[in-house]
XYZ file of C-alpha atoms in Angstrom:
393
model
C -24.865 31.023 -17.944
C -26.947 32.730 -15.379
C -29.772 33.924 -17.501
C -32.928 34.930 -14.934
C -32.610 36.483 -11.793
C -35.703 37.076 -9.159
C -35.457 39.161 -6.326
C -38.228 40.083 -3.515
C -38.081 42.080 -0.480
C -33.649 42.242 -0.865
C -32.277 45.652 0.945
C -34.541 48.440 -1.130
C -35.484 46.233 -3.904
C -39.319 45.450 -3.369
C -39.305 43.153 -6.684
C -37.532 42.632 -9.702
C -37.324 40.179 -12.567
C -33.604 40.801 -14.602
C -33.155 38.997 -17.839
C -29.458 38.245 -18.731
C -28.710 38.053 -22.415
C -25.739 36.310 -24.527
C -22.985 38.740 -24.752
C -21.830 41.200 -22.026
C -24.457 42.607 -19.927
C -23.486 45.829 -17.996
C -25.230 47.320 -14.995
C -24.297 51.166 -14.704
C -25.577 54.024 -11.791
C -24.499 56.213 -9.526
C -23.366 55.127 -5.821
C -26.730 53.966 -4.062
C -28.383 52.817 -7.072
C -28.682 49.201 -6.076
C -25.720 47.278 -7.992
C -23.920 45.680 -4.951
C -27.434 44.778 -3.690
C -27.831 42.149 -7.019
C -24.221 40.962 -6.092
C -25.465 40.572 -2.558
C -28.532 38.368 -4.113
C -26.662 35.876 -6.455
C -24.175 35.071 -3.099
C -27.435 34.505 -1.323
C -28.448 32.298 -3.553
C -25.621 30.529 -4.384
C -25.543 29.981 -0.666
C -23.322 32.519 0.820
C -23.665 33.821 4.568
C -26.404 36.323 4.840
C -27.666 38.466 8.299
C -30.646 39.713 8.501
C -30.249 43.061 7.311
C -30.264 41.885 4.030
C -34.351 41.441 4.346
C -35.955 44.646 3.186
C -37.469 47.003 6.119
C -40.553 45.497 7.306
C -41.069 42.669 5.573
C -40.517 39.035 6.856
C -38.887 37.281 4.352
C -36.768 37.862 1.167
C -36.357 35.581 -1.952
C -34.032 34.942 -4.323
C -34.359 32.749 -7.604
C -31.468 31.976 -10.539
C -32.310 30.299 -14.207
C -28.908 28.963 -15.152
C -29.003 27.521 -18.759
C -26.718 26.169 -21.330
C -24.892 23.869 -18.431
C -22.488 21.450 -19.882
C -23.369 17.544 -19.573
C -20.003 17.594 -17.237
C -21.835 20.604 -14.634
C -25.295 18.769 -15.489
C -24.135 15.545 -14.348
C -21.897 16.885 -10.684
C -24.937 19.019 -9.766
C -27.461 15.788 -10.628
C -25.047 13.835 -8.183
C -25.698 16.469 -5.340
C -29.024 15.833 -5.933
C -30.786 18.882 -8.104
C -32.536 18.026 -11.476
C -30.431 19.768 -14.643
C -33.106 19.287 -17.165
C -32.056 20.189 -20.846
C -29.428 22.048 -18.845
C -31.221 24.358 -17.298
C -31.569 24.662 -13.447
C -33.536 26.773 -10.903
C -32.283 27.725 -7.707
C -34.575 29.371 -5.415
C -33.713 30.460 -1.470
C -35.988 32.034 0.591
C -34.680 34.056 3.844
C -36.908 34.652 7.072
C -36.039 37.326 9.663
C -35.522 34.250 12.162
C -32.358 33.539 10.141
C -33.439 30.137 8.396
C -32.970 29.256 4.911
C -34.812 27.277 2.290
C -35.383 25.099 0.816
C -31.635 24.103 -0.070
C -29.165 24.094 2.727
C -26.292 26.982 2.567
C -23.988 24.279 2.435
C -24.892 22.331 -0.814
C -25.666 25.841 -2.728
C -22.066 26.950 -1.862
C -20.659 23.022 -2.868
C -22.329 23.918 -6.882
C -21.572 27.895 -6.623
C -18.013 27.044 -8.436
C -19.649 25.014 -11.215
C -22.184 28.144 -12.060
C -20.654 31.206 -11.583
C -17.419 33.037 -10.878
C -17.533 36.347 -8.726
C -14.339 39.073 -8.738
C -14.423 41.698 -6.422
C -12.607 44.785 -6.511
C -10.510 43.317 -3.730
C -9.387 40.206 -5.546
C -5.667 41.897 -6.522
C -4.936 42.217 -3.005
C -2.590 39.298 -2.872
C -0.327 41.269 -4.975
C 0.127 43.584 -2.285
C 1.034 40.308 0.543
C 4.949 40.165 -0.267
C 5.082 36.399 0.971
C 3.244 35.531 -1.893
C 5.403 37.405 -4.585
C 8.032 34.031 -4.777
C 5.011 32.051 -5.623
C 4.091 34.634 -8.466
C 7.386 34.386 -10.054
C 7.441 30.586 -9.983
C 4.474 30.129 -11.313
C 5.877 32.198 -14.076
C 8.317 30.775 -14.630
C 7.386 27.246 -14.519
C 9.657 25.936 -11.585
C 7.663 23.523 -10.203
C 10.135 20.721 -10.957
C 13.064 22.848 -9.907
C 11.348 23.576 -6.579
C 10.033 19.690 -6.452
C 13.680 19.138 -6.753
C 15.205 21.464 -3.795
C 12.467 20.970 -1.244
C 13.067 17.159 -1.420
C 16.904 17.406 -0.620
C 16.007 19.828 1.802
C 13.412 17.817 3.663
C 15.969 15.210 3.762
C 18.551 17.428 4.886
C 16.404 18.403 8.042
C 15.370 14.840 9.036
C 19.230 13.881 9.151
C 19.773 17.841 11.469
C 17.123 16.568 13.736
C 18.660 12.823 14.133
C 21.770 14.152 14.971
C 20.558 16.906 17.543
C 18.697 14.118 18.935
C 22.133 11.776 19.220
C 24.285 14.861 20.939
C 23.040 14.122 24.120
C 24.741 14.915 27.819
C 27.103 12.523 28.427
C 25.667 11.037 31.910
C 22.289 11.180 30.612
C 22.959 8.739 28.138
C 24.862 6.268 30.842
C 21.708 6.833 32.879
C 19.857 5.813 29.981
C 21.577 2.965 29.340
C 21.989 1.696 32.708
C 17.784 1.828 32.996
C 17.765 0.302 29.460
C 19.744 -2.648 30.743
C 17.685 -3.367 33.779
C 14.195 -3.630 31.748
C 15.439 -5.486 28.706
C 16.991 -8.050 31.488
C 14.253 -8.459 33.650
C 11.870 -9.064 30.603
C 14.299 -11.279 28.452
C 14.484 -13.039 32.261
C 10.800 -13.850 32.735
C 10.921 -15.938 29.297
C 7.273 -14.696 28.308
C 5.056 -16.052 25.617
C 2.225 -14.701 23.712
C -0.722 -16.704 25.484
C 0.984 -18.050 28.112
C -0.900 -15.894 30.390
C -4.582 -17.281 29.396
C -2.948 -20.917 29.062
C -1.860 -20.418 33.150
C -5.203 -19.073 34.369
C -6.924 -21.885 32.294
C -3.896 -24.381 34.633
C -5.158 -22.210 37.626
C -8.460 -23.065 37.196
C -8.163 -26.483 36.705
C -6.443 -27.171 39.636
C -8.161 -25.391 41.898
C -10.846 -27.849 40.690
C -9.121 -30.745 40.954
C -10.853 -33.133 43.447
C -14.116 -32.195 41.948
C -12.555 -33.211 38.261
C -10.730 -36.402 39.427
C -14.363 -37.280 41.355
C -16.250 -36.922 38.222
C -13.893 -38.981 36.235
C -13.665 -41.409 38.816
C -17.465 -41.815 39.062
C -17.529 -41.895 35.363
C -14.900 -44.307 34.679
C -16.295 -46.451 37.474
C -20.127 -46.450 35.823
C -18.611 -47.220 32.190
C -16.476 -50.711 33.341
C -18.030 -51.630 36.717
C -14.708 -51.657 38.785
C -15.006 -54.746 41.504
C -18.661 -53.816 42.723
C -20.348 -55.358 39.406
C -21.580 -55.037 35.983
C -20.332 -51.566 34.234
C -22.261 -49.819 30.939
C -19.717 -51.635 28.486
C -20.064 -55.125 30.113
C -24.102 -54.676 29.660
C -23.997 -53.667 26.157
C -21.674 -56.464 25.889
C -24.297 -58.881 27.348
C -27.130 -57.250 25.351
C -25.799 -57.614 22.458
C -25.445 -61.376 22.937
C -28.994 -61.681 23.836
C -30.149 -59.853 20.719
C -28.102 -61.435 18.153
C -29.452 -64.879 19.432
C -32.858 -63.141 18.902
C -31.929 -61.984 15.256
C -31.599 -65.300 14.567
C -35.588 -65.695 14.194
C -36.637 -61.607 14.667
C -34.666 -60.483 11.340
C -35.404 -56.816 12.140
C -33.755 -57.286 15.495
C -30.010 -57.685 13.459
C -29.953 -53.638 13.117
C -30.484 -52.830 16.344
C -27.909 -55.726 17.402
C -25.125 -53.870 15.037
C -26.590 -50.494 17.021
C -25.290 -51.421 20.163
C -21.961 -53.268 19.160
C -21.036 -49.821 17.955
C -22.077 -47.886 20.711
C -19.861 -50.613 22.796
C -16.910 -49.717 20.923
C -17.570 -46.070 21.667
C -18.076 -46.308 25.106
C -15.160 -48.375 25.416
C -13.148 -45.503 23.676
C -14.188 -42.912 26.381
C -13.496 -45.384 29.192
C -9.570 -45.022 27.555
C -9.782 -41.251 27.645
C -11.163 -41.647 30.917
C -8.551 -43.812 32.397
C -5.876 -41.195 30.675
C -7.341 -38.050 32.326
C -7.289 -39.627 35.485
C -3.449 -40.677 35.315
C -2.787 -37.008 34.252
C -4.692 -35.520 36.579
C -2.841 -36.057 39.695
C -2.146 -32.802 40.949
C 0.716 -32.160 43.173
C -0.528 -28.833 45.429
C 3.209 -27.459 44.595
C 1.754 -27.185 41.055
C -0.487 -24.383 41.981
C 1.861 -22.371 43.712
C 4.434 -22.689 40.696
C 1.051 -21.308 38.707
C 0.563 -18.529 40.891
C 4.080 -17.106 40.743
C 4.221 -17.474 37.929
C 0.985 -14.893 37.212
C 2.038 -12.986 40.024
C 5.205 -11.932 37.843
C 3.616 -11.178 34.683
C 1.261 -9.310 37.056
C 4.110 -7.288 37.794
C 5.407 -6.869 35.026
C 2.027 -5.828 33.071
C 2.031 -2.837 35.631
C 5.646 -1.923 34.344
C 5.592 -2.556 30.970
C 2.218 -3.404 29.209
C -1.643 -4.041 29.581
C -0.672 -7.929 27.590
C 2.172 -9.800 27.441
C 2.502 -8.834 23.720
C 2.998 -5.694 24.860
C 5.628 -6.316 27.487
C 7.010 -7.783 24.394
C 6.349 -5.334 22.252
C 8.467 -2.807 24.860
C 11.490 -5.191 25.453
C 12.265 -4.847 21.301
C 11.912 -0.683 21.593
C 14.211 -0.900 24.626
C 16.862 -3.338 22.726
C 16.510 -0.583 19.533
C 16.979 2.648 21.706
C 20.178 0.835 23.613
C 21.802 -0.273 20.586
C 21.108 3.497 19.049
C 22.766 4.757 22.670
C 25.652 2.185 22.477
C 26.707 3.041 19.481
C 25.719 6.788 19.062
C 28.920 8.218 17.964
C 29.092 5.607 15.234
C 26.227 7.079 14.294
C 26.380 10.567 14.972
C 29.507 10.402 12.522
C 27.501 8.911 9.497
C 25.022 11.347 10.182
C 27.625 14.225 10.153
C 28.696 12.949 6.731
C 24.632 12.721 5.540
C 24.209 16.554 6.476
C 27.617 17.890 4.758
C 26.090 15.548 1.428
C 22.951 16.686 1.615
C 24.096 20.801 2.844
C 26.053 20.389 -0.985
C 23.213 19.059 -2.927
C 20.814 21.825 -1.544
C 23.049 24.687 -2.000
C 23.640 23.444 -5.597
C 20.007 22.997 -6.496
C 19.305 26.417 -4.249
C 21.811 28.241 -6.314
C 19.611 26.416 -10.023
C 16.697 27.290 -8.924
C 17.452 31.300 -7.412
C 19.564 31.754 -11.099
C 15.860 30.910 -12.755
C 13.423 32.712 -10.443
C 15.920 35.690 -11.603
C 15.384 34.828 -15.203
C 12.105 34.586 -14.531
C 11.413 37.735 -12.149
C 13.070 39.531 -15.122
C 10.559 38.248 -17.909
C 7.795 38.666 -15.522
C 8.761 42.408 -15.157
C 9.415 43.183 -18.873
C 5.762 41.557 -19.760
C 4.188 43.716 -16.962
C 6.294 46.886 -18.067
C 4.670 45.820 -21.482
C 1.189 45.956 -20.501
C 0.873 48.515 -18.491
C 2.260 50.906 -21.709
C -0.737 49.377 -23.585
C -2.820 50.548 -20.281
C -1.259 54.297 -21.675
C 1.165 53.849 -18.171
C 4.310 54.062 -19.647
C 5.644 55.889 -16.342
C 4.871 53.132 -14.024
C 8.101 51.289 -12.878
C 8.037 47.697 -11.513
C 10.842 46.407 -9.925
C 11.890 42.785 -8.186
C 14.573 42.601 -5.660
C 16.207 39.266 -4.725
C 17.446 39.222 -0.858
């Protein structure tokens, strides 16, 4: 409960101190007497929108300070989270206002995030949504308890629109569609025709590159191959190691410690002659035939061309040849399904009108209750003359 309120330098109130007790508290005066102006200072400090007229005349800044007590552990815990301290459930808001405009020392926005949990405010303008007719249904529904009977109809109905608009959208001119079609046709064969797969692209440019390179590749290779076995000119790296370790396993025999490094380079023999293979392999593959890089580049040139068409990627060239084959088998066979969707609509028309007619038959029932409780209480409210009426259209 809000049970202090301090205000300073607030429209004609200098100071004031107001002590709120259990029970109802009642503020009375004539018109003037300064009982909006404590309104005005609990939205202020609860965060609300103030101008600067609110600042009393000639002063420079205005403050406002609340003692709420008695908060539950629920409220004590949500406004802990948002970062005030709720000791023994009591908490102290204080805002001070400067002529600039400015606000502390909480921000607007987190006073008006823990205004719900505090306080509620009613206005003598809170009963003007009885006067806004579009909200009169909602009254009597609420009354009535027809949430699952409007659950109900709104679902068919939303259901019964999707199926209007995929219809509308089928009835289409007659040459449009054959235009459609026709352009349909072309893409979908010119990408099925191209044969595209997703990385081909990168795999091609990787080809491109390759082969532009080629004499330097089969060069290194060759040079590589030819210092690993020797070719005709001499001695290559594997026939040394060969020969070196000969001459150090005759030394092991008498330098013991020798025998490791002999084993050493028998293995790094049998290495090298493993990468003298791979060698010899990449240099049978790599015999490039020049045709080969035009086949490449024609190959990129078209999905070039068709990346301008149809997609930034080849997945997405993809991507628009399966839309295309969707909307052409929706065109080719459009009446098909402009017929099931005729039958949908006249299903679903039925099953709204029946669940329309439920639900009007109770919002009657229930307008009528609704009226004869009102009638009731506004004879206690010694208005027996008043007359409230609901009209179904």
């Amino acid at each position: 409960m809000l049970s202090q309120l301090y205000i300073e330098n607030i429209a004609v109130i200098q100071k004031a101190t107001i002590q709120l007790d259990h029970g109802f508290n009642v503020f009375t005066g004539e018109t003037g007497a300064g009982k909006t102006i404590l309104i005005s200072a609990i939205n202020a400090v609860l965060g609300a929108r103030t101008s600067r007229s609110i600042i009393r005349s000639g002063e420079s800044r205005a403050v406002v300070s609340a003692l709420f007590t008695e908060l539950s552990p629920e409220v004590a815990q949500q406004v802990e989270e948002m970062g005030y301290t709720a000791e023994d459930g009591q908490l102290m808001i204080h805002r001070e206002m400067d002529a600039g405009g400015s606000g502390r020392p909480a921000t607007t926005a987190l006073l008006r995030q823990i205004a719900s949990l505090l306080i509620d405010i009613h206005g003598q303008r809170d009963s003007q949504e009885l006067l806004s007719t579009e909200k009169h249904m909602a009254f009597v529904d609420g009354f009535g308890e027809l949430g699952k009977e409007l659950a109900a109809y709104r679902e068919v109905y939303k259901k019964l629109q999707e199926a209007r608009e995929k219809l509308e959208s089928l009835q289409m001119d007659e040459s449009y569609k054959l235009q459609r079609q026709d352009i349909l046709q072309y893409q979908i064969g010119e990408i099925e025709g191209a044969k595209l797969t997703p990385g081909e692209e990168e795999e091609l440019l990787a080809q491109r590159e390759i082969i532009r390179n080629a004499e330097k590749i089969t060069s290194a290779l060759g040079t590589s191959y030819q210092l690993l076995t020797g070719g005709e000119e001499g001695l290559g790296l594997v026939s040394g190691l060969e020969g070196l370790g000969e001459e150090l396993e005759t030394a092991s025999r008498f330098i013991e410690e020798l025998g490791d490094y002999r084993e050493k380079t028998e293995d790094l023999r049998y290495e090298l002659e493993e990468l003298s293979s791979t060698l010899r392999g990449y240099l049978d593959d790599y015999n490039f035939d020049p045709r080969q890089l035009d086949e490449v580049e024609s190959r990129l040139d078209l999905i070039h061309r068709l990346k301008k068409k149809y997609g930034a990627t080849i997945q997405e060239i993809l991507d628009y040849w399966e839309r295309s084959a969707q909307e052409l088998d929706e065109l080719t066979f459009a009446d098909e399904r402009a017929e099931k969707l005729r039958g949908e609509v006249a299903d679903l028309t039925g099953k709204a009108k029946e669940l329309a007619a439920v639900l009007s038959k109770k919002r009657k029932e229930a307008g009528e209750r609704f009226i004869q409780s009102v009638q009731q209480e506004l004879a206690y409210l010694d208005m027996p003359g008043v007359r409230l009426t609901l009209r179904l259209t």
